[in-house]
CSV table of C-alpha atoms in Angstrom, one decimal:
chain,number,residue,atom,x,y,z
A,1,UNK,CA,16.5,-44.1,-42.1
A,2,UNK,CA,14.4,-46.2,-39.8
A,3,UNK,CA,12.1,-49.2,-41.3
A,4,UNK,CA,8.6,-47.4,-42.0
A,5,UNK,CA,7.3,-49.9,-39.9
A,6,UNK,CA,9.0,-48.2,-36.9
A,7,UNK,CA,7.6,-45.1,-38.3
A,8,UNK,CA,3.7,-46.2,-38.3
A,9,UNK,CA,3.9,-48.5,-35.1
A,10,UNK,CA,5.9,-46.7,-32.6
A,11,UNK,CA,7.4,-43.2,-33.4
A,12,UNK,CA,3.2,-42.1,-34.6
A,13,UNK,CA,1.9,-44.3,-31.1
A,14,UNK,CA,4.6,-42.2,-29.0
A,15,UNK,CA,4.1,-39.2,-30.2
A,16,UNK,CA,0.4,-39.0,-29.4
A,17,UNK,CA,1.4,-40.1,-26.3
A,18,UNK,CA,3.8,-37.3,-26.0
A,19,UNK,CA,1.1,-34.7,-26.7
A,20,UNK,CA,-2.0,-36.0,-25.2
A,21,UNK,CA,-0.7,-36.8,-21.4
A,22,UNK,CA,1.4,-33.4,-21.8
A,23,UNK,CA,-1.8,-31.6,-22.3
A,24,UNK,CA,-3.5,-33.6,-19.7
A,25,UNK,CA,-1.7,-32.8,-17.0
A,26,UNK,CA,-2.4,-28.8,-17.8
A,27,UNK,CA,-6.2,-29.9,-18.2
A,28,UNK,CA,-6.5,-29.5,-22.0
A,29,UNK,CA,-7.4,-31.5,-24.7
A,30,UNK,CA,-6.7,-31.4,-29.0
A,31,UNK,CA,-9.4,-32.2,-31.2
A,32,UNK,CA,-8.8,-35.3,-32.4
A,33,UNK,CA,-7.6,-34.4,-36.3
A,34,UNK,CA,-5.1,-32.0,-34.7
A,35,UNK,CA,-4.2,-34.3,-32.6
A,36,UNK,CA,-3.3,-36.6,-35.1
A,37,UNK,CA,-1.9,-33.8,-37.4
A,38,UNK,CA,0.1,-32.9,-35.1
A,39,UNK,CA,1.4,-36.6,-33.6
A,40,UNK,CA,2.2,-37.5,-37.5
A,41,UNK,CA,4.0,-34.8,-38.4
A,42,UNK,CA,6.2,-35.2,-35.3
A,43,UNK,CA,6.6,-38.9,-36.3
A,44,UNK,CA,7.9,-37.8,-39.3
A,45,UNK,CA,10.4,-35.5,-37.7
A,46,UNK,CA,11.9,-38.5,-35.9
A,47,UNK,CA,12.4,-40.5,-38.2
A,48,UNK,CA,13.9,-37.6,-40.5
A,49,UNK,CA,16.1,-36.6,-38.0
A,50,UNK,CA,17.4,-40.2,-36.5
A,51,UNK,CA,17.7,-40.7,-40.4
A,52,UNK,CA,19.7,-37.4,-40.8
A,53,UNK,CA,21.9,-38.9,-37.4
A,54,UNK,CA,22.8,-42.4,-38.7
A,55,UNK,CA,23.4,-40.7,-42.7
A,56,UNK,CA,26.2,-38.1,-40.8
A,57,UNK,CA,27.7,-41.2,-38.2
A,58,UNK,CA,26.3,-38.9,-35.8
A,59,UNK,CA,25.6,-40.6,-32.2
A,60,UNK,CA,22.5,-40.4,-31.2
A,61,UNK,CA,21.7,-38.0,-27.9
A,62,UNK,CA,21.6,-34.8,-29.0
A,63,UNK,CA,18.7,-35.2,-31.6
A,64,UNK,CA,16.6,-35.0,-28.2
A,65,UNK,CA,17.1,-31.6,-27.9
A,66,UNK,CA,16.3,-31.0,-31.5
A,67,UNK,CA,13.2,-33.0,-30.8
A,68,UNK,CA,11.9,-31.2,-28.1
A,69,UNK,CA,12.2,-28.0,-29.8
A,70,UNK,CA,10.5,-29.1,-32.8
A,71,UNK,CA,7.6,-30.9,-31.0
A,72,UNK,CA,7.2,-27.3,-29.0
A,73,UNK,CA,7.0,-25.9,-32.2
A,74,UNK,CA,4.6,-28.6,-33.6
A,75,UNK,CA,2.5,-27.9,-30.6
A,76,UNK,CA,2.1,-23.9,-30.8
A,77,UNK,CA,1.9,-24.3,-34.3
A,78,UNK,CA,0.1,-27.1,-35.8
A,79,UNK,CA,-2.1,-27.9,-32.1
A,80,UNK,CA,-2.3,-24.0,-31.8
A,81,UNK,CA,-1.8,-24.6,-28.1
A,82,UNK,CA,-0.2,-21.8,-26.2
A,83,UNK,CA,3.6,-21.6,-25.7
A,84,UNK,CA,3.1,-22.0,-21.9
A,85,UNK,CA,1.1,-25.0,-22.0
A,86,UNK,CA,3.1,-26.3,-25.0
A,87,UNK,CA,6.2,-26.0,-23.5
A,88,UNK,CA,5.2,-27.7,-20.5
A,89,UNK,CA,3.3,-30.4,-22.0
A,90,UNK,CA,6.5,-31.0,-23.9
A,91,UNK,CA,9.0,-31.1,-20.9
A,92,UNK,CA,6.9,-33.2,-18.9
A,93,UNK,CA,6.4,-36.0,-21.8
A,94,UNK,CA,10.0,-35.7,-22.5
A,95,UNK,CA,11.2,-35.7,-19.1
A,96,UNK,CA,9.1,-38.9,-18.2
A,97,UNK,CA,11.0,-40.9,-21.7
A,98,UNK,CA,14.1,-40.0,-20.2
A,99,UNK,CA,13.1,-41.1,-16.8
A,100,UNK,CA,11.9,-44.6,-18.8
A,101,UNK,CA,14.9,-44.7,-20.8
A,102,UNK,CA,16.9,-45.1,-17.9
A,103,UNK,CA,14.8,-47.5,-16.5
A,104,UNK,CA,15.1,-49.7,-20.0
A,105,UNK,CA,18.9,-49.3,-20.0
A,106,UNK,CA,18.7,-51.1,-16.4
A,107,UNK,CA,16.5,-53.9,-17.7
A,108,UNK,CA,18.9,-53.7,-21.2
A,109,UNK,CA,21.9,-54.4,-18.8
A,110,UNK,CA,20.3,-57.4,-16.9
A,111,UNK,CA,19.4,-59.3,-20.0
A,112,UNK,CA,22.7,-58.7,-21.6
A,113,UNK,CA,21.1,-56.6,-24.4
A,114,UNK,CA,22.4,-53.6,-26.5
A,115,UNK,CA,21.0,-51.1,-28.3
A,116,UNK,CA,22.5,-51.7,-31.4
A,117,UNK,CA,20.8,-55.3,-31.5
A,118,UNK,CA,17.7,-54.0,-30.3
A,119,UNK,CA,17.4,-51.3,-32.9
A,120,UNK,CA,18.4,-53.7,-35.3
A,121,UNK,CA,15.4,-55.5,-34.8
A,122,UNK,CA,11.9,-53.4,-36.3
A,123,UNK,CA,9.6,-55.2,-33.5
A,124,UNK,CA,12.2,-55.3,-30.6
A,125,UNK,CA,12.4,-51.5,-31.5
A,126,UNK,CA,9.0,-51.3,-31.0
A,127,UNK,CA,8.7,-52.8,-27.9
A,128,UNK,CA,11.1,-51.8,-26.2
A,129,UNK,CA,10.5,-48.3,-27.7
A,130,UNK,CA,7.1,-48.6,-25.6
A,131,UNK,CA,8.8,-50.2,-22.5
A,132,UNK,CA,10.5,-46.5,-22.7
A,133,UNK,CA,7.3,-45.0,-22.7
A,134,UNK,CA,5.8,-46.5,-19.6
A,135,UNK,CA,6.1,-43.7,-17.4
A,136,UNK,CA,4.2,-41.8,-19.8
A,137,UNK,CA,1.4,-44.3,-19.7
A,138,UNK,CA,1.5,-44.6,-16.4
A,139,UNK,CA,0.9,-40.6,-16.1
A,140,UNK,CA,-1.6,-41.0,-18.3
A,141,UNK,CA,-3.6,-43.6,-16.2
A,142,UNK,CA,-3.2,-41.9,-12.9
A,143,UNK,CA,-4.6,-38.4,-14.7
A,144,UNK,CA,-7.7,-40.7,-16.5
A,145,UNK,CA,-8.7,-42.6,-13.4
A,146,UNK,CA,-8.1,-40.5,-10.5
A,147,UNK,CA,-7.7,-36.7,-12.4
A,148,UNK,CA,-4.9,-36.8,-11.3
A,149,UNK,CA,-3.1,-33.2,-13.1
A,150,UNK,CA,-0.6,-29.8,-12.3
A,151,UNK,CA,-3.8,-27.6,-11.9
A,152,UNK,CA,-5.4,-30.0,-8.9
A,153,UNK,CA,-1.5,-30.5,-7.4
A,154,UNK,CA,-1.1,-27.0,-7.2
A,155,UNK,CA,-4.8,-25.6,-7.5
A,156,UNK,CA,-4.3,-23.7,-10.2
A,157,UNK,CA,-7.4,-22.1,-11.9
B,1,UNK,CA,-3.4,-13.9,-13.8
B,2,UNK,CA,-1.6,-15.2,-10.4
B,3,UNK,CA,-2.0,-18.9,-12.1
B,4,UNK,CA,-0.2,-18.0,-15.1
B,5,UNK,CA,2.8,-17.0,-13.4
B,6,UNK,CA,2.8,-20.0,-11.4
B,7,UNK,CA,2.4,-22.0,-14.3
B,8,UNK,CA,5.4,-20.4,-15.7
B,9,UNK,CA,7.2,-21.2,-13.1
B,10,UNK,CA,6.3,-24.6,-13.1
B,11,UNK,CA,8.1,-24.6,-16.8
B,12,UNK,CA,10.9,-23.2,-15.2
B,13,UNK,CA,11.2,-26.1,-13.1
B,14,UNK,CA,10.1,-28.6,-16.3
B,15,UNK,CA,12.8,-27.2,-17.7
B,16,UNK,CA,15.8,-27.8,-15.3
B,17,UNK,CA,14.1,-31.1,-14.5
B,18,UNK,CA,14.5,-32.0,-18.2
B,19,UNK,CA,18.0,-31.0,-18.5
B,20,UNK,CA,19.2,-32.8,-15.9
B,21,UNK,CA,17.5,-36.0,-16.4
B,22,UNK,CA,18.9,-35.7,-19.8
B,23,UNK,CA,22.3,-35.1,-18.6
B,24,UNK,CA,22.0,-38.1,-16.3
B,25,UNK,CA,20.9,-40.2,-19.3
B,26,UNK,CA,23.3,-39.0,-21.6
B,27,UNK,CA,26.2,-40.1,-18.7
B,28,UNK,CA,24.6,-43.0,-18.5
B,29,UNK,CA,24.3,-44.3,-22.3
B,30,UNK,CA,27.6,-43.1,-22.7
B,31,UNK,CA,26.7,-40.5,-25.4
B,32,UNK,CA,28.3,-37.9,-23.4
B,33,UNK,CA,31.3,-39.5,-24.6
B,34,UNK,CA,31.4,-37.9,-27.8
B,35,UNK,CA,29.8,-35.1,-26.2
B,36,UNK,CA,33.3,-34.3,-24.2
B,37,UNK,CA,34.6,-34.0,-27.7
B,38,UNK,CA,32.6,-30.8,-28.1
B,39,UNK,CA,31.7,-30.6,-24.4
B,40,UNK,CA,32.3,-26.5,-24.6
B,41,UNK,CA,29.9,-26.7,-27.9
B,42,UNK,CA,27.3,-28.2,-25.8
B,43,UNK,CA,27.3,-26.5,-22.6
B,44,UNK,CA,26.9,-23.4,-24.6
B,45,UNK,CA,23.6,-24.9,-26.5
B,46,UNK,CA,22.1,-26.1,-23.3
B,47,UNK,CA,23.3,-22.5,-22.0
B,48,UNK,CA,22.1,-21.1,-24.3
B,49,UNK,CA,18.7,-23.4,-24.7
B,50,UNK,CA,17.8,-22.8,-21.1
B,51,UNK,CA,18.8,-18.7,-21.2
B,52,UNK,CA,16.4,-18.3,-23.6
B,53,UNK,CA,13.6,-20.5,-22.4
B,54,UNK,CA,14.1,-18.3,-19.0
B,55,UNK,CA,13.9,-14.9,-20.8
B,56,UNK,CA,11.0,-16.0,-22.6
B,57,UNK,CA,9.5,-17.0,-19.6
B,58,UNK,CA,10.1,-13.9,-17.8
B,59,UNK,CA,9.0,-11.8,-21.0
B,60,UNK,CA,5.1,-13.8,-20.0
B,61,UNK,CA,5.8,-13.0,-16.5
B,62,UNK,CA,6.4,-9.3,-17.5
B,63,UNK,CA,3.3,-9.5,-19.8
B,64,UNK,CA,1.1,-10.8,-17.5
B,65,UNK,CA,2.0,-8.2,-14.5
B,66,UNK,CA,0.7,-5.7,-17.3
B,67,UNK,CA,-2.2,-7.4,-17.8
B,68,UNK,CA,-2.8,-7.4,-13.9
B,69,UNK,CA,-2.2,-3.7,-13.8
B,70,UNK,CA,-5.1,-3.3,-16.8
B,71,UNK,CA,-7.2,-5.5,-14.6
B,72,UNK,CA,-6.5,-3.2,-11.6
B,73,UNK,CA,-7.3,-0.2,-13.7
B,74,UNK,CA,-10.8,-1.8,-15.0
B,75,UNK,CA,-11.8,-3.2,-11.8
B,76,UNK,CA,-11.4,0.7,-10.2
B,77,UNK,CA,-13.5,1.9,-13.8
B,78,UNK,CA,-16.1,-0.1,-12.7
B,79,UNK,CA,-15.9,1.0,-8.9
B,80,UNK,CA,-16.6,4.6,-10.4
B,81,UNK,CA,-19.3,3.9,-12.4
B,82,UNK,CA,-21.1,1.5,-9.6
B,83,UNK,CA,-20.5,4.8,-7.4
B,84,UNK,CA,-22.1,7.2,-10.2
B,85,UNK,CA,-24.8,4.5,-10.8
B,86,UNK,CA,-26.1,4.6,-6.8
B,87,UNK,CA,-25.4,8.7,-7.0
B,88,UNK,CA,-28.0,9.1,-9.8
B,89,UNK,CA,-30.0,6.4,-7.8
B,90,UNK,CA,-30.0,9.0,-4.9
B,91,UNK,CA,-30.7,11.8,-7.3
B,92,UNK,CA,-34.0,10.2,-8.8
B,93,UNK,CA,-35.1,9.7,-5.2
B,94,UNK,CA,-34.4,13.5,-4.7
B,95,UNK,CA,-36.3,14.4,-7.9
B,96,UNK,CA,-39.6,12.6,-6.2
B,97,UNK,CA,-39.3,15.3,-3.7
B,98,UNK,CA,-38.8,17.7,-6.1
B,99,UNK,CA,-42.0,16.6,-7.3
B,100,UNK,CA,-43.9,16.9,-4.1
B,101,UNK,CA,-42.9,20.0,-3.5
B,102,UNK,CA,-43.8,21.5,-6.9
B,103,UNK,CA,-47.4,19.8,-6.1
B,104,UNK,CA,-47.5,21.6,-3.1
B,105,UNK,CA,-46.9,25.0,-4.8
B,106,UNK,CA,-49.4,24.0,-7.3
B,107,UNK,CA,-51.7,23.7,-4.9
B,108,UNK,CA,-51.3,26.3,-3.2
B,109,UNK,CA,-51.1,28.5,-6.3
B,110,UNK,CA,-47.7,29.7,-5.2
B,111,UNK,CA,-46.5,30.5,-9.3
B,112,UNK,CA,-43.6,33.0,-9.0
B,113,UNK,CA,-42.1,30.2,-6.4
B,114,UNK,CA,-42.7,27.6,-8.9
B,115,UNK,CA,-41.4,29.0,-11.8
B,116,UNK,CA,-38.0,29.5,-9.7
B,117,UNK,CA,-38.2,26.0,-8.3
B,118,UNK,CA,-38.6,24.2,-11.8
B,119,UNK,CA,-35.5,26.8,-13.4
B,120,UNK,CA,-34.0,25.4,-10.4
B,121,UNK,CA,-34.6,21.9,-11.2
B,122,UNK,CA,-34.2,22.1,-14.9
B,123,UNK,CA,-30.9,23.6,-14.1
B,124,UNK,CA,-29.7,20.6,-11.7
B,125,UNK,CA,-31.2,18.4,-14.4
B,126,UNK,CA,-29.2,20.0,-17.3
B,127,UNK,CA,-26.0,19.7,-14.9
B,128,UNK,CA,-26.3,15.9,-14.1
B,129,UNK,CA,-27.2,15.4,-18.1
B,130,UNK,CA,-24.0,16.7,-18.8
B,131,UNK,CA,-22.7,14.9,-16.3
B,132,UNK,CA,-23.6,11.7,-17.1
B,133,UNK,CA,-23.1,12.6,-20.5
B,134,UNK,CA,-19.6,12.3,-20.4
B,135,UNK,CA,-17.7,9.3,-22.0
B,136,UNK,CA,-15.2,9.2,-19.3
B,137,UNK,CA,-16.9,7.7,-16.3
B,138,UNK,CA,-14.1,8.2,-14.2
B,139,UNK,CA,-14.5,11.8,-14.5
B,140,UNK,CA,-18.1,11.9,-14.1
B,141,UNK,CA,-18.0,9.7,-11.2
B,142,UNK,CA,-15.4,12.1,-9.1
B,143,UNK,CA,-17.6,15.2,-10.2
B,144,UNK,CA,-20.7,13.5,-8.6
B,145,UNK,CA,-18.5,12.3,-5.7
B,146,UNK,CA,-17.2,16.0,-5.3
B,147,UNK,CA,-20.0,17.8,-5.3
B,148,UNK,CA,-21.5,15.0,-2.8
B,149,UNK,CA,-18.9,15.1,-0.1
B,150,UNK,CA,-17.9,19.1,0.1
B,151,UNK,CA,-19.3,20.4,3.0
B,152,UNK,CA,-20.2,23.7,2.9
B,153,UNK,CA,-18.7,24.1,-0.7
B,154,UNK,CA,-21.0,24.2,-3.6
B,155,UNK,CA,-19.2,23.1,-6.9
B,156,UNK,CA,-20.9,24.4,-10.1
B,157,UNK,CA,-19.8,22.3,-12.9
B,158,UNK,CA,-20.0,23.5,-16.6
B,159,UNK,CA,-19.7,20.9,-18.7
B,160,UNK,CA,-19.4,21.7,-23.0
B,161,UNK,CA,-17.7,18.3,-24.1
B,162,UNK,CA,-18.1,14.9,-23.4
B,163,UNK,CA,-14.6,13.7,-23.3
B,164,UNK,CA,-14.8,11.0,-25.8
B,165,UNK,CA,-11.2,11.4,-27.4
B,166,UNK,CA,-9.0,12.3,-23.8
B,167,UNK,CA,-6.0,10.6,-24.6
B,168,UNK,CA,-4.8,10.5,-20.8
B,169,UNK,CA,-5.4,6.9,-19.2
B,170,UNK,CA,-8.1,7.5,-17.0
B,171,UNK,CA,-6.5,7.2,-13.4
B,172,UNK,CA,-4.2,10.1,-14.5
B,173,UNK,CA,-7.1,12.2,-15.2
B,174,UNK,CA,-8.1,11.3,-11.9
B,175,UNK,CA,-4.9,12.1,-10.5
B,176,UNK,CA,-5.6,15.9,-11.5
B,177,UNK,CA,-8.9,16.8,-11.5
B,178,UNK,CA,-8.8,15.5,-8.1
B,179,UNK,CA,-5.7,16.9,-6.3
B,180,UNK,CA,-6.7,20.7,-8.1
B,181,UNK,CA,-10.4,20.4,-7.1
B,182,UNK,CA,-9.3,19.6,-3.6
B,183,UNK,CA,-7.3,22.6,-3.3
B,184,UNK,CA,-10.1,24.4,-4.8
B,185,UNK,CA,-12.7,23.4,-2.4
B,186,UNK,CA,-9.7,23.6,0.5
B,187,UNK,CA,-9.3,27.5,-0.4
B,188,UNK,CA,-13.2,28.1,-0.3
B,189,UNK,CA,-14.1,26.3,2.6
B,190,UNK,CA,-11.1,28.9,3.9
B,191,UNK,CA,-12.9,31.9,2.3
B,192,UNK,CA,-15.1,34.4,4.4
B,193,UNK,CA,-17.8,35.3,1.5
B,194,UNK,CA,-17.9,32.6,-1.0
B,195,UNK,CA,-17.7,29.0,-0.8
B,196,UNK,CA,-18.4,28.0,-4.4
B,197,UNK,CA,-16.1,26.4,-6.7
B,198,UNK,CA,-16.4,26.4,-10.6
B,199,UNK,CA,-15.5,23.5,-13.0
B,200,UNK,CA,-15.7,24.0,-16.3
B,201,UNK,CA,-14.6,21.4,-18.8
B,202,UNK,CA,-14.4,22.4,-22.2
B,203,UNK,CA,-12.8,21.7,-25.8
B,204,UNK,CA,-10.6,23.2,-28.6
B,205,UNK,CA,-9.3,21.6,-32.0
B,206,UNK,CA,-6.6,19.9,-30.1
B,207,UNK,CA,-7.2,19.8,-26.2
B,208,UNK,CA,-10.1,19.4,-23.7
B,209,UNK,CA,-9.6,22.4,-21.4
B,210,UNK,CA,-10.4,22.1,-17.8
B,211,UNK,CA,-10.8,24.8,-15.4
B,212,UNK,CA,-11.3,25.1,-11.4
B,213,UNK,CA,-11.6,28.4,-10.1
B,214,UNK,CA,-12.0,28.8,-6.3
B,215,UNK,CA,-12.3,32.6,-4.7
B,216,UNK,CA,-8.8,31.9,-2.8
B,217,UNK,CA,-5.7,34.2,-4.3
B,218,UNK,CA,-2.4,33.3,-5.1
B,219,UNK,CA,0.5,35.7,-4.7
B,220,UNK,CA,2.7,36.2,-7.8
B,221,UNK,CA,5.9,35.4,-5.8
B,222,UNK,CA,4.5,31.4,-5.4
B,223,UNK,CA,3.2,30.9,-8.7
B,224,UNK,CA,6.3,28.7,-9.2
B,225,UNK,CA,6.8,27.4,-5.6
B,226,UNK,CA,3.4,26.2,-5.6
B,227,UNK,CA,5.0,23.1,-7.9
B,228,UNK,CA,7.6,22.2,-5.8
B,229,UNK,CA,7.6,19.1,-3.8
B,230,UNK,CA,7.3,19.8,-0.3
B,231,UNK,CA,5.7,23.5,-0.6
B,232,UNK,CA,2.5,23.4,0.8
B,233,UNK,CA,-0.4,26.7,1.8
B,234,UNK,CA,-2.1,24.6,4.0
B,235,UNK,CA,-0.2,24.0,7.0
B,236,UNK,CA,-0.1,21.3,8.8
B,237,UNK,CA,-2.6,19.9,6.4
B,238,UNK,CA,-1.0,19.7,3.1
B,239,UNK,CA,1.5,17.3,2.1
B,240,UNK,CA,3.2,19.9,-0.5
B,241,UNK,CA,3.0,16.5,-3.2
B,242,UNK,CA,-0.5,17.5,-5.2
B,243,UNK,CA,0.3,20.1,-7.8
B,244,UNK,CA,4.1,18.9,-8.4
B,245,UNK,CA,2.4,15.4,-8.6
B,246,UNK,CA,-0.6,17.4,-11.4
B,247,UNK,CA,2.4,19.2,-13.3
B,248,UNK,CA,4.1,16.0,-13.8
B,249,UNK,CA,1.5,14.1,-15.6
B,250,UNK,CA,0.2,17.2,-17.3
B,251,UNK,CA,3.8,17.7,-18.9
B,252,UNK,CA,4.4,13.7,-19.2
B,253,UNK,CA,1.2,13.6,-21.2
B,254,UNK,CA,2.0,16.9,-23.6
B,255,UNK,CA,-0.7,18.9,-22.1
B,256,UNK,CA,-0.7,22.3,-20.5
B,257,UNK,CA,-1.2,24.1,-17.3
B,258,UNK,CA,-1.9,27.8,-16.7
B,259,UNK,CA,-2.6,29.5,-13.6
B,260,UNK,CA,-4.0,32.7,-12.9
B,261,UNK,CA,-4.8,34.6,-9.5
B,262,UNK,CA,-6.0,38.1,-9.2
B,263,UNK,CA,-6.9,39.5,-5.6
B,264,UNK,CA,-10.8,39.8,-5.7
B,265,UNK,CA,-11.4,37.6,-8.5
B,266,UNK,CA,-10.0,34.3,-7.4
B,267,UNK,CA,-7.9,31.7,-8.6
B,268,UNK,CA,-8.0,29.6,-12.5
B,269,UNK,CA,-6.4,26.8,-12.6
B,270,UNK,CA,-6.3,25.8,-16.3
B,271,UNK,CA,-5.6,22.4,-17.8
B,272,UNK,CA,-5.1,21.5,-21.3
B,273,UNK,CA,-5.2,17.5,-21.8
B,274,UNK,CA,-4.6,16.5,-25.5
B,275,UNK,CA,-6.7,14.7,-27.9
B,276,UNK,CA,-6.6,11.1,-29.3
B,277,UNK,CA,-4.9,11.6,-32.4
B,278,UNK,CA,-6.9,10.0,-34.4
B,279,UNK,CA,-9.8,12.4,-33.6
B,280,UNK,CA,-8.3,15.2,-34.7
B,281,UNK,CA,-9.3,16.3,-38.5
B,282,UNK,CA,-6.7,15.1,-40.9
B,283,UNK,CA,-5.0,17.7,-43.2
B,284,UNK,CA,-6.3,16.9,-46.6
């Protein structure tokens, strides 16, 4: 299992992330307890399912998918957010780590880095666990300062 | 509605977005080097992952065109009744000319006139209480619309229900009482002597009965060809569609329709439309 400290300062930070700009870009909005309900409980789910990953030897990859389907899940059931908008919100939060991770395994390559000593470390983690989230901030910025969401790109009502 | 759909879409795209960026990543970080292992294993799951988001999807899509078609159906409700609202709108403006004229024959001492003209009146009243009485507005709106627009037809409706438990969506009661009062008026506009039409809607324990009688005759030999698709008594004018097009719901529905034509006493057309089941009395 990951140090708890990875559990309270990135995987919970992340995962409001996740949820919050997913939602923004269809326009909607948690309260903030559900919010929060629903961001912990998926932080929890990471960290029990990259725990269940290293306990098997099982490389790490396909507990994405298993992610995504749980934080849907989460979403329609714990933000009580409908499965169009929680499926979308999901996909686009997800995409945009992916699109980060990539970006981080660049940067990983140039400063002779690896994952495994990165992960070894709980605050290089951390960090660079955020430097994968940078997109997703970045979307989150551009929809806060200039409203910037899926219903004005495509004028949806 | 239209939103939705696109927004569905837009998942759809989300979606495939998603699994390719993942795809690209996994390459990349090398994970999809275990993944040959049990490539076949995970092509399925992504397969399978993605099927299933895409029939889900077009399960909303299909939902949703539903929901537009109840929309469509409540947006033409509410046509009717604005139509029924600005007939009775016309009719209160005829009733202040009623008025005048019984002042007139007041004043004029004129009392054998005036006691006709008020049976009249109370008579018309009685008819558009009924009328508007009913609890399907559809029906009451193409009854006012009827009687409105026949030239040189008078339609005398009875009315002894109110319709409250017709089972039929209302567009298909529409669909009936429309196409068989049109032949009806059609056959007495054709008639030499009379040019009224009769509609009388009525109830039993299980069906609300309707009945348009015109003065026209129908041989015995086309009682049956009268439902085909294509036959036609009108000519030119008819398109031979209306009464197969009445049988078909009728029968789809679990109703009933009779027809009886005597030379010299006209033409019933008799339709019996079922009941909500929940209105009928229970057994016990």
């Amino acid at each position: 299992m990951d140090d708890i400290r990875v559990l309270l300062f990135f995987y919970f930070g992340e995962a409001v992330l996740l949820f919050y700009t997913g939602l923004a870009m269809f326009e909607l909005k948690l309260s903030i307890p559900r919010l929060l309900c629903t961001a912990g409980l998926y932080s929890l789910c990471i960290w029990f399912v990259r725990g269940l990953y290293a306990m098997y030897n099982i490389p790490l990859g396909t507990h994405t998918l298993i992610l995504v389907v749980l934080s849907i899940l989460l979403m329609k059931f714990i933000g009580k957010v409908n499965w169009i908008f929680s499926v979308g919100a999901v996909l686009t939060g997800f995409s945009l780590i992916l699109i980060g991770n990539w970006f981080i395994n660049l940067i990983i390559q140039q400063i002779n880095l690896t994952w495994e000593h990165i992960l070894s470390s709980v605050w290089l983690h951390i960090l660079f666990g955020y430097l994968e989230d940078t997109f997703l901030i970045l979307l989150l910025i551009l929809n806060k300062i200039f409203g910037l969401s899926y219903i004005k790109l495509f004028e949806l009502e | 509605m239209k939103d939705r759909k696109l927004i569905i879409f837009l998942n759809i795209v989300l979606c495939q977005v998603f699994l390719n960026l993942y795809i690209a990543v996994s390459y990349l970080n090398h994970t999809l080097d275990f993944i040959f292992n049990v490539l076949p294993a995970v092509i399925i799951l992504i397969v399978v992952f993605s099927a299933g988001l895409c029939l889900f999807m077009v399960k909303e899509l299909l939902r949703l065109a539903r929901k537009e078609k109840d929309a469509e159906i409540a947006l033409a409700r509410l046509e009717e009744s604005n139509f029924l609202i600005s007939t009775l709108k016309a009719k209160q403006h005829d009733f202040a000319n009623h008025l005048q004229v019984l002042y007139g024959l007041v004043e004029r001492g004129e009392k054998r006139a005036l006691k006709k003209y008020m049976e009249y009146i109370s008579n018309d009243l009685k008819t558009v209480d009924r009328i508007t009485g009913l609890k399907c507005v559809e029906v009451a709106a193409l009854l006012c619309k009827k009687m409105a627009l026949s030239e040189n037809v008078v339609i005398e409706p009875v009315i002894k229900t109110d319709l409250k438990h017709l089972s039929l969506p209302p567009d298909k009661v529409i669909s009936i009482l429309g196409n068989l009062i049109d032949n009806a008026v059609f056959e007495a506009q054709r008639h030499e002597e009379i040019n009224n039409v009769r509609i009388e809607i009525s109830e039993d324990k299980e069906f609300y009965i309707f009945e348009i009688w015109n003065p026209g005759h129908i041989p015995p030999q086309l009682f049956d060809k009268i439902f085909e698709p294509g036959f036609s008594t009108k000519g030119e004018k008819g398109s031979g569609m209306g009464l197969p097009i009445v049988k078909r719901i009728i029968e789809k529905f679990g109703g009933k329709l009779e027809l009886i034509s005597r030379k010299g006493s006209g033409t019933t057309f008799r339709v019996y439309l079922p009941k909500k089941e929940t209105s009928l009395p229970k057994a016990n």
